PDB file of C-alpha atoms in Angstrom:
ATOM      1  CA  ALA A1296      -3.285  -4.574   9.849  1.00  0.00           C
ATOM      2  CA  GLN A1297      -0.363  -6.651   9.697  1.00  0.00           C
ATOM      3  CA  THR A1298       2.984  -4.571  11.254  1.00  0.00           C
ATOM      4  CA  VAL A1299       6.227  -6.290  12.019  1.00  0.00           C
ATOM      5  CA  THR A1300       9.445  -4.811  14.477  1.00  0.00           C
ATOM      6  CA  GLN A1301      12.319  -5.452  15.261  1.00  0.00           C
ATOM      7  CA  SER A1302      13.605  -3.757  18.288  1.00  0.00           C
ATOM      8  CA  GLN A1303      17.357  -4.413  17.912  1.00  0.00           C
ATOM      9  CA  PRO A1304      18.841  -1.506  15.826  1.00  0.00           C
ATOM     10  CA  GLU A1305      21.910  -2.752  16.344  1.00  0.00           C
ATOM     11  CA  MET A1306      24.128  -5.942  17.206  1.00  0.00           C
ATOM     12  CA  SER A1307      27.317  -7.168  17.293  1.00  0.00           C
ATOM     13  CA  VAL A1308      29.092 -10.784  17.562  1.00  0.00           C
ATOM     14  CA  GLN A1309      32.552 -12.112  17.685  1.00  0.00           C
ATOM     15  CA  GLU A1310      33.829 -14.087  14.932  1.00  0.00           C
ATOM     16  CA  ALA A1311      32.856 -18.018  15.398  1.00  0.00           C
ATOM     17  CA  GLU A1312      29.852 -16.894  18.203  1.00  0.00           C
ATOM     18  CA  THR A1313      26.302 -17.539  17.911  1.00  0.00           C
ATOM     19  CA  VAL A1314      23.741 -14.155  17.759  1.00  0.00           C
ATOM     20  CA  THR A1315      20.170 -14.086  17.897  1.00  0.00           C
ATOM     21  CA  LEU A1316      18.034 -11.138  16.356  1.00  0.00           C
ATOM     22  CA  SER A1317      14.463 -10.725  17.418  1.00  0.00           C
ATOM     23  CA  CYS A1318      11.297  -9.898  15.547  1.00  0.00           C
ATOM     24  CA  THR A1319       7.595  -9.717  16.632  1.00  0.00           C
ATOM     25  CA  TYR A1320       4.831  -9.600  14.257  1.00  0.00           C
ATOM     26  CA  ASP A1321       0.987  -8.627  14.597  1.00  0.00           C
ATOM     27  CA  THR A1322      -1.216 -10.508  12.577  1.00  0.00           C
ATOM     28  CA  SER A1323      -5.148 -12.019  12.868  1.00  0.00           C
ATOM     29  CA  GLU A1324      -4.468 -14.238  10.340  1.00  0.00           C
ATOM     30  CA  ASN A1325      -3.815 -18.159  10.254  1.00  0.00           C
ATOM     31  CA  ASN A1326      -2.162 -18.485   6.928  1.00  0.00           C
ATOM     32  CA  TYR A1327       1.218 -16.557   6.451  1.00  0.00           C
ATOM     33  CA  TYR A1328       4.735 -16.823   5.396  1.00  0.00           C
ATOM     34  CA  LEU A1329       7.474 -15.191   7.470  1.00  0.00           C
ATOM     35  CA  PHE A1330      11.185 -14.627   6.529  1.00  0.00           C
ATOM     36  CA  TRP A1331      14.637 -13.218   7.182  1.00  0.00           C
ATOM     37  CA  TYR A1332      16.458 -11.512   4.287  1.00  0.00           C
ATOM     38  CA  LYS A1333      20.354 -10.198   4.258  1.00  0.00           C
ATOM     39  CA  GLN A1334      20.840  -7.019   3.185  1.00  0.00           C
ATOM     40  CA  PRO A1335      24.564  -6.356   2.405  1.00  0.00           C
ATOM     41  CA  PRO A1336      26.500  -3.040   1.239  1.00  0.00           C
ATOM     42  CA  SER A1337      25.003  -3.753  -2.052  1.00  0.00           C
ATOM     43  CA  ARG A1338      21.560  -3.202  -1.516  1.00  0.00           C
ATOM     44  CA  GLN A1339      20.322  -6.682  -3.010  1.00  0.00           C
ATOM     45  CA  MET A1340      18.220  -8.213  -0.395  1.00  0.00           C
ATOM     46  CA  ILE A1341      19.043 -12.035   0.034  1.00  0.00           C
ATOM     47  CA  LEU A1342      16.699 -14.791   1.440  1.00  0.00           C
ATOM     48  CA  VAL A1343      18.043 -16.344   4.498  1.00  0.00           C
ATOM     49  CA  ILE A1344      15.369 -18.237   5.618  1.00  0.00           C
ATOM     50  CA  ARG A1345      11.779 -19.069   5.683  1.00  0.00           C
ATOM     51  CA  GLN A1346       9.131 -20.194   7.881  1.00  0.00           C
ATOM     52  CA  GLU A1347       5.688 -21.344   7.203  1.00  0.00           C
ATOM     53  CA  ALA A1348       3.148 -20.325   9.837  1.00  0.00           C
ATOM     54  CA  TYR A1349       1.581 -23.763   9.985  1.00  0.00           C
ATOM     55  CA  LYS A1350       4.159 -25.483  10.134  1.00  0.00           C
ATOM     56  CA  GLN A1351       5.450 -26.073  14.060  1.00  0.00           C
ATOM     57  CA  GLN A1352       9.187 -27.089  13.045  1.00  0.00           C
ATOM     58  CA  ASN A1353      11.327 -24.857  13.156  1.00  0.00           C
ATOM     59  CA  ALA A1354      13.518 -23.945   9.719  1.00  0.00           C
ATOM     60  CA  THR A1355      16.887 -24.376   9.232  1.00  0.00           C
ATOM     61  CA  GLU A1356      19.017 -23.900   6.599  1.00  0.00           C
ATOM     62  CA  ASN A1357      22.583 -24.300   7.306  1.00  0.00           C
ATOM     63  CA  ARG A1358      24.650 -21.924  10.025  1.00  0.00           C
ATOM     64  CA  PHE A1359      20.703 -20.256  10.074  1.00  0.00           C
ATOM     65  CA  SER A1360      17.681 -21.330  12.337  1.00  0.00           C
ATOM     66  CA  VAL A1361      15.017 -20.002  13.669  1.00  0.00           C
ATOM     67  CA  ASN A1362      13.080 -19.907  16.952  1.00  0.00           C
ATOM     68  CA  PHE A1363       9.066 -19.746  15.642  1.00  0.00           C
ATOM     69  CA  GLN A1364       6.696 -19.424  18.621  1.00  0.00           C
ATOM     70  CA  LYS A1365       3.538 -18.953  16.850  1.00  0.00           C
ATOM     71  CA  ALA A1366       1.301 -17.916  20.226  1.00  0.00           C
ATOM     72  CA  ALA A1367       3.717 -15.434  20.647  1.00  0.00           C
ATOM     73  CA  LYS A1368       3.931 -14.323  17.409  1.00  0.00           C
ATOM     74  CA  SER A1369       7.512 -13.903  17.333  1.00  0.00           C
ATOM     75  CA  PHE A1370      10.326 -14.863  14.521  1.00  0.00           C
ATOM     76  CA  SER A1371      13.908 -14.707  15.967  1.00  0.00           C
ATOM     77  CA  LEU A1372      17.057 -15.785  13.831  1.00  0.00           C
ATOM     78  CA  LYS A1373      19.805 -17.849  15.359  1.00  0.00           C
ATOM     79  CA  ILE A1374      23.200 -17.466  13.030  1.00  0.00           C
ATOM     80  CA  SER A1375      25.570 -20.360  14.467  1.00  0.00           C
ATOM     81  CA  ASP A1376      29.602 -19.774  14.131  1.00  0.00           C
ATOM     82  CA  SER A1377      29.126 -16.290  13.005  1.00  0.00           C
ATOM     83  CA  GLN A1378      31.262 -15.627  10.109  1.00  0.00           C
ATOM     84  CA  LEU A1379      32.730 -11.632   8.793  1.00  0.00           C
ATOM     85  CA  GLY A1380      30.525 -12.196   5.617  1.00  0.00           C
ATOM     86  CA  ASP A1381      27.315 -12.008   7.914  1.00  0.00           C
ATOM     87  CA  THR A1382      28.260  -8.792   8.464  1.00  0.00           C
ATOM     88  CA  ALA A1383      24.636  -6.992   7.169  1.00  0.00           C
ATOM     89  CA  MET A1384      21.378  -5.618   7.571  1.00  0.00           C
ATOM     90  CA  TYR A1385      18.677  -8.468   8.602  1.00  0.00           C
ATOM     91  CA  PHE A1386      15.163  -7.457   8.040  1.00  0.00           C
ATOM     92  CA  CYS A1387      12.464 -10.181   9.197  1.00  0.00           C
ATOM     93  CA  ALA A1388       9.354 -10.010   6.724  1.00  0.00           C
ATOM     94  CA  PHE A1389       5.875 -11.038   6.779  1.00  0.00           C
ATOM     95  CA  ALA A1390       3.476 -12.782   3.907  1.00  0.00           C
ATOM     96  CA  GLN A1391      -0.331 -13.060   3.831  1.00  0.00           C
ATOM     97  CA  GLY A1392      -1.014 -16.746   2.317  1.00  0.00           C
ATOM     98  CA  GLY A1393      -2.977 -16.655  -0.530  1.00  0.00           C
ATOM     99  CA  ALA A1394      -3.414 -13.701  -3.507  1.00  0.00           C
ATOM    100  CA  THR A1395      -1.267 -11.501  -1.525  1.00  0.00           C
ATOM    101  CA  ASN A1396       1.718 -11.130  -2.359  1.00  0.00           C
ATOM    102  CA  LYS A1397       3.337  -8.339  -1.085  1.00  0.00           C
ATOM    103  CA  LEU A1398       6.583  -8.872   1.801  1.00  0.00           C
ATOM    104  CA  ILE A1399       5.468  -6.088   4.920  1.00  0.00           C
ATOM    105  CA  PHE A1400       9.447  -5.441   6.339  1.00  0.00           C
ATOM    106  CA  GLY A1401      10.888  -4.802   9.924  1.00  0.00           C
ATOM    107  CA  THR A1402      12.874  -1.656   9.987  1.00  0.00           C
ATOM    108  CA  GLY A1403      15.728  -4.103  10.106  1.00  0.00           C
ATOM    109  CA  THR A1404      18.676  -4.742  12.386  1.00  0.00           C
ATOM    110  CA  LEU A1405      22.475  -3.676  11.414  1.00  0.00           C
ATOM    111  CA  LEU A1406      24.560  -7.406  12.598  1.00  0.00           C
ATOM    112  CA  ALA A1407      28.586  -6.218  13.282  1.00  0.00           C
ATOM    113  CA  VAL A1408      30.766  -9.527  13.103  1.00  0.00           C
ATOM    114  CA  GLN A1409      33.862  -8.858  14.900  1.00  0.00           C
ATOM    115  CA  PRO A1410      37.236 -10.486  14.007  1.00  0.00           C
TER     116      PRO A1410
ATOM    117  CA  GLY B1065      19.832 -12.359 -17.856  1.00  0.00           C
ATOM    118  CA  ALA B1066      21.598 -14.124 -14.446  1.00  0.00           C
ATOM    119  CA  GLY B1067      19.833 -11.589 -12.267  1.00  0.00           C
ATOM    120  CA  VAL B1068      17.303  -8.676 -11.607  1.00  0.00           C
ATOM    121  CA  SER B1069      18.681  -5.494 -13.101  1.00  0.00           C
ATOM    122  CA  GLN B1070      18.249  -2.252 -12.186  1.00  0.00           C
ATOM    123  CA  SER B1071      19.544   0.803 -13.988  1.00  0.00           C
ATOM    124  CA  PRO B1072      20.895   3.697 -13.137  1.00  0.00           C
ATOM    125  CA  ARG B1073      22.320   2.698  -9.760  1.00  0.00           C
ATOM    126  CA  TYR B1074      22.163   6.226  -8.820  1.00  0.00           C
ATOM    127  CA  LYS B1075      20.285   8.828  -9.838  1.00  0.00           C
ATOM    128  CA  VAL B1076      20.616  12.772  -8.503  1.00  0.00           C
ATOM    129  CA  ALA B1077      17.407  14.696  -9.113  1.00  0.00           C
ATOM    130  CA  LYS B1078      16.870  18.484  -8.840  1.00  0.00           C
ATOM    131  CA  ARG B1079      13.265  19.037  -7.121  1.00  0.00           C
ATOM    132  CA  GLY B1080      10.454  19.482  -9.591  1.00  0.00           C
ATOM    133  CA  GLN B1081      11.856  16.738 -11.960  1.00  0.00           C
ATOM    134  CA  ASP B1082      10.687  13.928 -13.401  1.00  0.00           C
ATOM    135  CA  VAL B1083      12.340  10.866 -13.258  1.00  0.00           C
ATOM    136  CA  ALA B1084      12.653   6.872 -14.693  1.00  0.00           C
ATOM    137  CA  LEU B1085      13.927   4.071 -13.214  1.00  0.00           C
ATOM    138  CA  ARG B1086      14.255   1.144 -15.244  1.00  0.00           C
ATOM    139  CA  CYS B1087      14.025  -2.565 -13.461  1.00  0.00           C
ATOM    140  CA  ASP B1088      15.160  -5.698 -15.667  1.00  0.00           C
ATOM    141  CA  PRO B1089      13.638  -8.674 -14.320  1.00  0.00           C
ATOM    142  CA  ILE B1090      14.591 -12.201 -14.854  1.00  0.00           C
ATOM    143  CA  SER B1091      14.017 -13.661 -17.907  1.00  0.00           C
ATOM    144  CA  GLY B1092      10.806 -15.255 -18.197  1.00  0.00           C
ATOM    145  CA  HIS B1093       9.566 -14.231 -14.461  1.00  0.00           C
ATOM    146  CA  VAL B1094       5.810 -14.157 -14.218  1.00  0.00           C
ATOM    147  CA  SER B1095       5.642 -11.660 -11.238  1.00  0.00           C
ATOM    148  CA  LEU B1096       7.017  -8.065 -10.662  1.00  0.00           C
ATOM    149  CA  PHE B1097       7.503  -6.021  -7.657  1.00  0.00           C
ATOM    150  CA  TRP B1098       8.587  -2.619  -6.831  1.00  0.00           C
ATOM    151  CA  TYR B1099       9.902  -0.991  -3.309  1.00  0.00           C
ATOM    152  CA  GLN B1100      10.553   2.116  -1.771  1.00  0.00           C
ATOM    153  CA  GLN B1101      13.277   1.858   0.890  1.00  0.00           C
ATOM    154  CA  ALA B1102      13.701   5.154   3.015  1.00  0.00           C
ATOM    155  CA  LEU B1103      17.289   5.525   4.312  1.00  0.00           C
ATOM    156  CA  GLY B1104      17.325   3.176   7.848  1.00  0.00           C
ATOM    157  CA  GLN B1105      13.909   1.644   6.934  1.00  0.00           C
ATOM    158  CA  GLY B1106      12.597  -1.313   5.809  1.00  0.00           C
ATOM    159  CA  PRO B1107      11.350  -1.885   2.114  1.00  0.00           C
ATOM    160  CA  GLU B1108       7.721  -0.877   1.472  1.00  0.00           C
ATOM    161  CA  PHE B1109       5.568  -2.249  -0.884  1.00  0.00           C
ATOM    162  CA  LEU B1110       4.572   0.373  -4.000  1.00  0.00           C
ATOM    163  CA  THR B1111       3.261  -1.961  -6.676  1.00  0.00           C
ATOM    164  CA  TYR B1112       3.080  -5.457  -8.191  1.00  0.00           C
ATOM    165  CA  PHE B1113       2.488  -6.888 -11.692  1.00  0.00           C
ATOM    166  CA  GLN B1114       2.165 -10.284 -13.166  1.00  0.00           C
ATOM    167  CA  ASN B1115       3.016 -10.139 -16.669  1.00  0.00           C
ATOM    168  CA  GLU B1116       1.654  -6.707 -18.241  1.00  0.00           C
ATOM    169  CA  ALA B1117      -1.230  -6.254 -15.917  1.00  0.00           C
ATOM    170  CA  GLN B1118      -0.792  -4.160 -12.566  1.00  0.00           C
ATOM    171  CA  LEU B1119      -2.591  -6.128 -10.081  1.00  0.00           C
ATOM    172  CA  ASP B1120      -1.641  -3.995  -6.920  1.00  0.00           C
ATOM    173  CA  LYS B1121      -0.361  -0.366  -6.824  1.00  0.00           C
ATOM    174  CA  SER B1122      -1.941   0.303  -3.206  1.00  0.00           C
ATOM    175  CA  GLY B1123       1.390   1.470  -2.323  1.00  0.00           C
ATOM    176  CA  LEU B1124       2.488   4.004  -4.797  1.00  0.00           C
ATOM    177  CA  PRO B1125       2.316   7.145  -1.897  1.00  0.00           C
ATOM    178  CA  SER B1126       1.135   9.400  -4.616  1.00  0.00           C
ATOM    179  CA  ASP B1127      -0.454  10.097  -8.303  1.00  0.00           C
ATOM    180  CA  ARG B1128       2.729  11.907  -8.891  1.00  0.00           C
ATOM    181  CA  PHE B1129       4.200   7.739  -9.108  1.00  0.00           C
ATOM    182  CA  PHE B1130       3.458   5.668 -11.801  1.00  0.00           C
ATOM    183  CA  ALA B1131       4.472   2.059 -13.072  1.00  0.00           C
ATOM    184  CA  GLU B1132       4.537   0.393 -16.042  1.00  0.00           C
ATOM    185  CA  ARG B1133       5.367  -2.945 -17.700  1.00  0.00           C
ATOM    186  CA  PRO B1134       3.766  -2.810 -21.058  1.00  0.00           C
ATOM    187  CA  GLU B1135       5.200  -5.947 -22.622  1.00  0.00           C
ATOM    188  CA  GLY B1136       5.052  -8.157 -19.474  1.00  0.00           C
ATOM    189  CA  SER B1137       9.152  -7.597 -19.578  1.00  0.00           C
ATOM    190  CA  VAL B1138      10.901  -4.405 -18.619  1.00  0.00           C
ATOM    191  CA  SER B1139       8.864  -2.243 -15.787  1.00  0.00           C
ATOM    192  CA  THR B1140       9.383   1.682 -15.713  1.00  0.00           C
ATOM    193  CA  LEU B1141       8.808   3.481 -12.133  1.00  0.00           C
ATOM    194  CA  LYS B1142       8.442   7.128 -13.017  1.00  0.00           C
ATOM    195  CA  ILE B1143       8.026  10.008 -10.523  1.00  0.00           C
ATOM    196  CA  GLN B1144       6.936  13.342 -11.599  1.00  0.00           C
ATOM    197  CA  ARG B1145       7.795  16.753 -10.030  1.00  0.00           C
ATOM    198  CA  THR B1146      10.736  14.964  -7.438  1.00  0.00           C
ATOM    199  CA  GLN B1147      10.341  15.924  -3.882  1.00  0.00           C
ATOM    200  CA  GLN B1148      12.240  15.431  -1.294  1.00  0.00           C
ATOM    201  CA  GLU B1149      10.757  13.095   0.678  1.00  0.00           C
ATOM    202  CA  ASP B1150      10.845  10.870  -2.873  1.00  0.00           C
ATOM    203  CA  SER B1151      14.669  10.502  -1.670  1.00  0.00           C
ATOM    204  CA  ALA B1152      15.080   6.392  -1.174  1.00  0.00           C
ATOM    205  CA  VAL B1153      16.478   3.156  -2.282  1.00  0.00           C
ATOM    206  CA  TYR B1154      13.787   2.173  -5.123  1.00  0.00           C
ATOM    207  CA  LEU B1155      13.943  -1.805  -4.715  1.00  0.00           C
ATOM    208  CA  CYS B1156      12.777  -3.970  -8.200  1.00  0.00           C
ATOM    209  CA  ALA B1157      12.173  -7.789  -7.853  1.00  0.00           C
ATOM    210  CA  SER B1158      10.560 -10.157  -9.722  1.00  0.00           C
ATOM    211  CA  SER B1159       9.257 -13.932  -9.411  1.00  0.00           C
ATOM    212  CA  LEU B1160       8.708 -16.932 -11.160  1.00  0.00           C
ATOM    213  CA  GLU B1161       4.963 -17.484 -10.979  1.00  0.00           C
ATOM    214  CA  GLY B1162       2.860 -15.255  -9.108  1.00  0.00           C
ATOM    215  CA  SER B1163       2.192 -17.367  -6.272  1.00  0.00           C
ATOM    216  CA  SER B1164       5.487 -18.279  -5.524  1.00  0.00           C
ATOM    217  CA  ILE B1165       5.743 -16.085  -2.168  1.00  0.00           C
ATOM    218  CA  PHE B1166       7.095 -18.703  -0.181  1.00  0.00           C
ATOM    219  CA  TYR B1167      10.158 -19.181  -2.316  1.00  0.00           C
ATOM    220  CA  GLY B1168      10.867 -15.629  -2.066  1.00  0.00           C
ATOM    221  CA  TYR B1169      11.461 -13.204  -4.910  1.00  0.00           C
ATOM    222  CA  THR B1170      14.836 -12.531  -6.699  1.00  0.00           C
ATOM    223  CA  PHE B1171      15.961  -8.985  -5.447  1.00  0.00           C
ATOM    224  CA  GLY B1172      17.958  -6.378  -7.889  1.00  0.00           C
ATOM    225  CA  SER B1173      20.505  -3.869  -6.046  1.00  0.00           C
ATOM    226  CA  GLY B1174      18.464  -1.297  -6.718  1.00  0.00           C
ATOM    227  CA  THR B1175      17.791   2.607  -7.507  1.00  0.00           C
ATOM    228  CA  ARG B1176      19.327   5.389  -5.080  1.00  0.00           C
ATOM    229  CA  LEU B1177      17.317   8.521  -5.889  1.00  0.00           C
ATOM    230  CA  THR B1178      18.238  11.646  -4.331  1.00  0.00           C
ATOM    231  CA  VAL B1179      16.469  14.755  -4.534  1.00  0.00           C
ATOM    232  CA  VAL B1180      18.032  17.962  -4.465  1.00  0.00           C
TER     233      VAL B1180
END
């Protein structure tokens, strides 16, 4: 069974600084996808960034980038130039490729951006 | 509508009551998902519909949980004889096609169920 582990329950960063959130996963599959979702107090899960396992190049979306280490089964999220609006819960998620559509989430990291 | 709409936003139920949670997906979205998010945890998959067909219900925790999507649009998650362990946020998500996992889903803001 696939599992996703986020070992940092809480993180804090100063505005404009850079922070890295950790995520590891376990799977025996070769075809899968990885995601980072943001959940603000409104509770709506918002997709931040995604990565296909077969792509070696790390995904980047504006201030958000990932460090995908397939052999180590690691998928960390780097947020550059942190903004107050980045304060939220961040969840790492895994999805197996193919017919399965379910996401498997980690337990989340609460990120607080300090002014 | 513009997003996934869930109602009610909050629900308090006495232990043993039946509850019904509603999800209005984005118009035209084929796939619909329900997730359960306990306090301090990540969401956990409950069930998946493609149009009106329930293709995966492996995550439903007991036979007290039942989901339907009779016309392939609005979905209802029903919990019978609620227990305290059912207290959680129930998230609904929809996507345009069944194979669009890479593009992620659009989530609603959830229903927070508290069983007292």
